[in-house]
PDB file of C-alpha atoms in Angstrom:
ATOM      1  CA  UNK J  10     -34.166 -34.189 209.461  1.00  0.00           C
ATOM      2  CA  UNK J  11     -37.793 -35.049 209.253  1.00  0.00           C
ATOM      3  CA  UNK J  12     -39.599 -35.117 212.745  1.00  0.00           C
ATOM      4  CA  UNK J  13     -41.970 -38.474 212.365  1.00  0.00           C
ATOM      5  CA  UNK J  14     -44.763 -38.423 214.591  1.00  0.00           C
ATOM      6  CA  UNK J  15     -47.896 -40.751 214.956  1.00  0.00           C
ATOM      7  CA  UNK J  16     -51.407 -38.741 215.206  1.00  0.00           C
ATOM      8  CA  UNK J  17     -53.141 -38.860 218.485  1.00  0.00           C
ATOM      9  CA  UNK J  18     -56.775 -38.970 216.797  1.00  0.00           C
ATOM     10  CA  UNK J  19     -56.358 -40.822 214.034  1.00  0.00           C
ATOM     11  CA  UNK J  20     -53.116 -43.192 214.537  1.00  0.00           C
ATOM     12  CA  UNK J  21     -51.420 -41.898 210.682  1.00  0.00           C
ATOM     13  CA  UNK J  22     -47.861 -41.082 210.854  1.00  0.00           C
ATOM     14  CA  UNK J  23     -46.587 -37.471 209.289  1.00  0.00           C
ATOM     15  CA  UNK J  24     -44.146 -34.973 209.264  1.00  0.00           C
ATOM     16  CA  UNK J  25     -44.709 -32.494 211.790  1.00  0.00           C
ATOM     17  CA  UNK J  26     -42.361 -30.112 209.906  1.00  0.00           C
ATOM     18  CA  UNK J  27     -44.443 -30.347 206.781  1.00  0.00           C
ATOM     19  CA  UNK J  28     -48.002 -30.993 207.989  1.00  0.00           C
ATOM     20  CA  UNK J  29     -50.110 -28.747 210.360  1.00  0.00           C
ATOM     21  CA  UNK J  30     -50.246 -30.244 213.855  1.00  0.00           C
ATOM     22  CA  UNK J  31     -51.485 -29.362 217.211  1.00  0.00           C
ATOM     23  CA  UNK J  32     -49.462 -30.617 220.177  1.00  0.00           C
ATOM     24  CA  UNK J  33     -52.272 -32.302 222.476  1.00  0.00           C
ATOM     25  CA  UNK J  34     -49.612 -33.089 225.775  1.00  0.00           C
ATOM     26  CA  UNK J  35     -45.476 -32.654 225.918  1.00  0.00           C
ATOM     27  CA  UNK J  36     -44.956 -35.605 223.525  1.00  0.00           C
ATOM     28  CA  UNK J  37     -48.059 -36.381 221.499  1.00  0.00           C
ATOM     29  CA  UNK J  38     -49.119 -34.670 218.228  1.00  0.00           C
ATOM     30  CA  UNK J  39     -51.863 -34.328 215.986  1.00  0.00           C
ATOM     31  CA  UNK J  40     -52.928 -33.246 212.366  1.00  0.00           C
ATOM     32  CA  UNK J  41     -54.620 -30.095 212.838  1.00  0.00           C
ATOM     33  CA  UNK J  42     -58.016 -31.349 210.855  1.00  0.00           C
ATOM     34  CA  UNK J  43     -58.147 -34.280 213.213  1.00  0.00           C
ATOM     35  CA  UNK J  44     -58.338 -32.378 216.342  1.00  0.00           C
ATOM     36  CA  UNK J  45     -60.565 -29.723 214.624  1.00  0.00           C
ATOM     37  CA  UNK J  46     -63.138 -32.224 213.913  1.00  0.00           C
ATOM     38  CA  UNK J  47     -62.766 -34.129 217.781  1.00  0.00           C
ATOM     39  CA  UNK J  48     -63.888 -30.499 219.419  1.00  0.00           C
ATOM     40  CA  UNK J  49     -66.682 -29.853 216.927  1.00  0.00           C
ATOM     41  CA  UNK J  50     -67.639 -33.447 217.609  1.00  0.00           C
ATOM     42  CA  UNK J  51     -67.733 -32.538 221.337  1.00  0.00           C
ATOM     43  CA  UNK J  52     -69.235 -29.311 221.112  1.00  0.00           C
ATOM     44  CA  UNK J  53     -72.035 -30.791 218.773  1.00  0.00           C
ATOM     45  CA  UNK J  54     -72.594 -33.618 221.277  1.00  0.00           C
ATOM     46  CA  UNK J  55     -72.757 -30.892 223.943  1.00  0.00           C
ATOM     47  CA  UNK J  56     -75.226 -28.950 222.385  1.00  0.00           C
ATOM     48  CA  UNK J  57     -77.734 -32.069 221.386  1.00  0.00           C
ATOM     49  CA  UNK J  58     -77.777 -32.937 225.310  1.00  0.00           C
ATOM     50  CA  UNK J  59     -78.826 -29.452 226.197  1.00  0.00           C
ATOM     51  CA  UNK J  60     -81.292 -29.861 223.789  1.00  0.00           C
ATOM     52  CA  UNK J  61     -82.788 -32.727 225.636  1.00  0.00           C
ATOM     53  CA  UNK J  62     -82.582 -31.359 228.299  1.00  0.00           C
ATOM     54  CA  UNK J  63     -84.489 -28.736 227.205  1.00  0.00           C
ATOM     55  CA  UNK J  64     -86.883 -30.566 225.861  1.00  0.00           C
ATOM     56  CA  UNK J  65     -87.694 -32.511 229.159  1.00  0.00           C
ATOM     57  CA  UNK J  66     -88.095 -29.710 230.896  1.00  0.00           C
ATOM     58  CA  UNK J  67     -90.264 -27.922 228.824  1.00  0.00           C
ATOM     59  CA  UNK J  68     -92.204 -31.650 228.540  1.00  0.00           C
ATOM     60  CA  UNK J  69     -92.535 -31.865 232.098  1.00  0.00           C
ATOM     61  CA  UNK J  70     -92.700 -28.049 232.854  1.00  0.00           C
ATOM     62  CA  UNK J  71     -89.802 -27.865 235.552  1.00  0.00           C
ATOM     63  CA  UNK J  72     -86.731 -25.597 235.878  1.00  0.00           C
ATOM     64  CA  UNK J  73     -84.589 -28.870 235.836  1.00  0.00           C
ATOM     65  CA  UNK J  74     -84.159 -32.534 234.940  1.00  0.00           C
ATOM     66  CA  UNK J  75     -84.205 -34.991 237.546  1.00  0.00           C
ATOM     67  CA  UNK J  76     -81.053 -36.615 238.401  1.00  0.00           C
ATOM     68  CA  UNK J  77     -82.845 -40.430 237.878  1.00  0.00           C
ATOM     69  CA  UNK J  78     -83.293 -38.989 234.670  1.00  0.00           C
ATOM     70  CA  UNK J  79     -79.777 -37.822 233.879  1.00  0.00           C
ATOM     71  CA  UNK J  80     -78.543 -40.963 235.409  1.00  0.00           C
ATOM     72  CA  UNK J  81     -80.795 -43.262 233.075  1.00  0.00           C
ATOM     73  CA  UNK J  82     -79.862 -40.758 229.722  1.00  0.00           C
ATOM     74  CA  UNK J  83     -76.006 -41.315 230.838  1.00  0.00           C
ATOM     75  CA  UNK J  84     -76.842 -45.111 230.570  1.00  0.00           C
ATOM     76  CA  UNK J  85     -78.756 -45.395 227.480  1.00  0.00           C
ATOM     77  CA  UNK J  86     -75.427 -43.081 226.024  1.00  0.00           C
ATOM     78  CA  UNK J  87     -72.897 -45.584 227.049  1.00  0.00           C
ATOM     79  CA  UNK J  88     -74.297 -48.408 227.789  1.00  0.00           C
ATOM     80  CA  UNK J  89     -76.639 -48.976 224.492  1.00  0.00           C
ATOM     81  CA  UNK J  90     -74.733 -46.198 222.384  1.00  0.00           C
ATOM     82  CA  UNK J  91     -77.709 -43.881 222.363  1.00  0.00           C
ATOM     83  CA  UNK J  92     -77.250 -40.508 220.866  1.00  0.00           C
ATOM     84  CA  UNK J  93     -78.313 -37.497 222.347  1.00  0.00           C
ATOM     85  CA  UNK J  94     -80.696 -36.511 219.056  1.00  0.00           C
ATOM     86  CA  UNK J  95     -81.759 -39.641 219.063  1.00  0.00           C
ATOM     87  CA  UNK J  96     -83.724 -39.649 222.308  1.00  0.00           C
ATOM     88  CA  UNK J  97     -84.886 -36.656 221.804  1.00  0.00           C
ATOM     89  CA  UNK J  98     -86.139 -37.619 218.070  1.00  0.00           C
ATOM     90  CA  UNK J  99     -87.732 -40.345 220.095  1.00  0.00           C
ATOM     91  CA  UNK J 100     -89.703 -38.193 222.887  1.00  0.00           C
ATOM     92  CA  UNK J 101     -90.816 -35.970 220.083  1.00  0.00           C
ATOM     93  CA  UNK J 102     -92.195 -39.023 218.494  1.00  0.00           C
ATOM     94  CA  UNK J 103     -93.493 -40.829 220.870  1.00  0.00           C
ATOM     95  CA  UNK J 104     -95.248 -37.437 223.225  1.00  0.00           C
ATOM     96  CA  UNK J 105     -96.026 -35.680 219.971  1.00  0.00           C
ATOM     97  CA  UNK J 106     -96.674 -37.560 217.377  1.00  0.00           C
ATOM     98  CA  UNK J 107     -98.347 -40.954 219.357  1.00  0.00           C
ATOM     99  CA  UNK J 108     -99.899 -38.735 221.551  1.00  0.00           C
TER     100      UNK J 108
END
């Protein structure tokens, strides 16, 4: 008997008896590849965010990032679809190249 399920991440149907899968929740399944790529993306985003915060702390010679700056970064990422690495590269350009 085939157990056809829909991938939680990509939406494609697959047979969970024949394809390697990950159980996302009690009744949800995902391709193993889709799940890994999602986790890798999240960890890359987290690394980019930490690199940006490290650069800001180095740039302004502080040991923390001001909450107002964090709020502005979050707004740029959420509303304007900026990336943490893009913001980091922009700051590097404006402060180091342009002066």
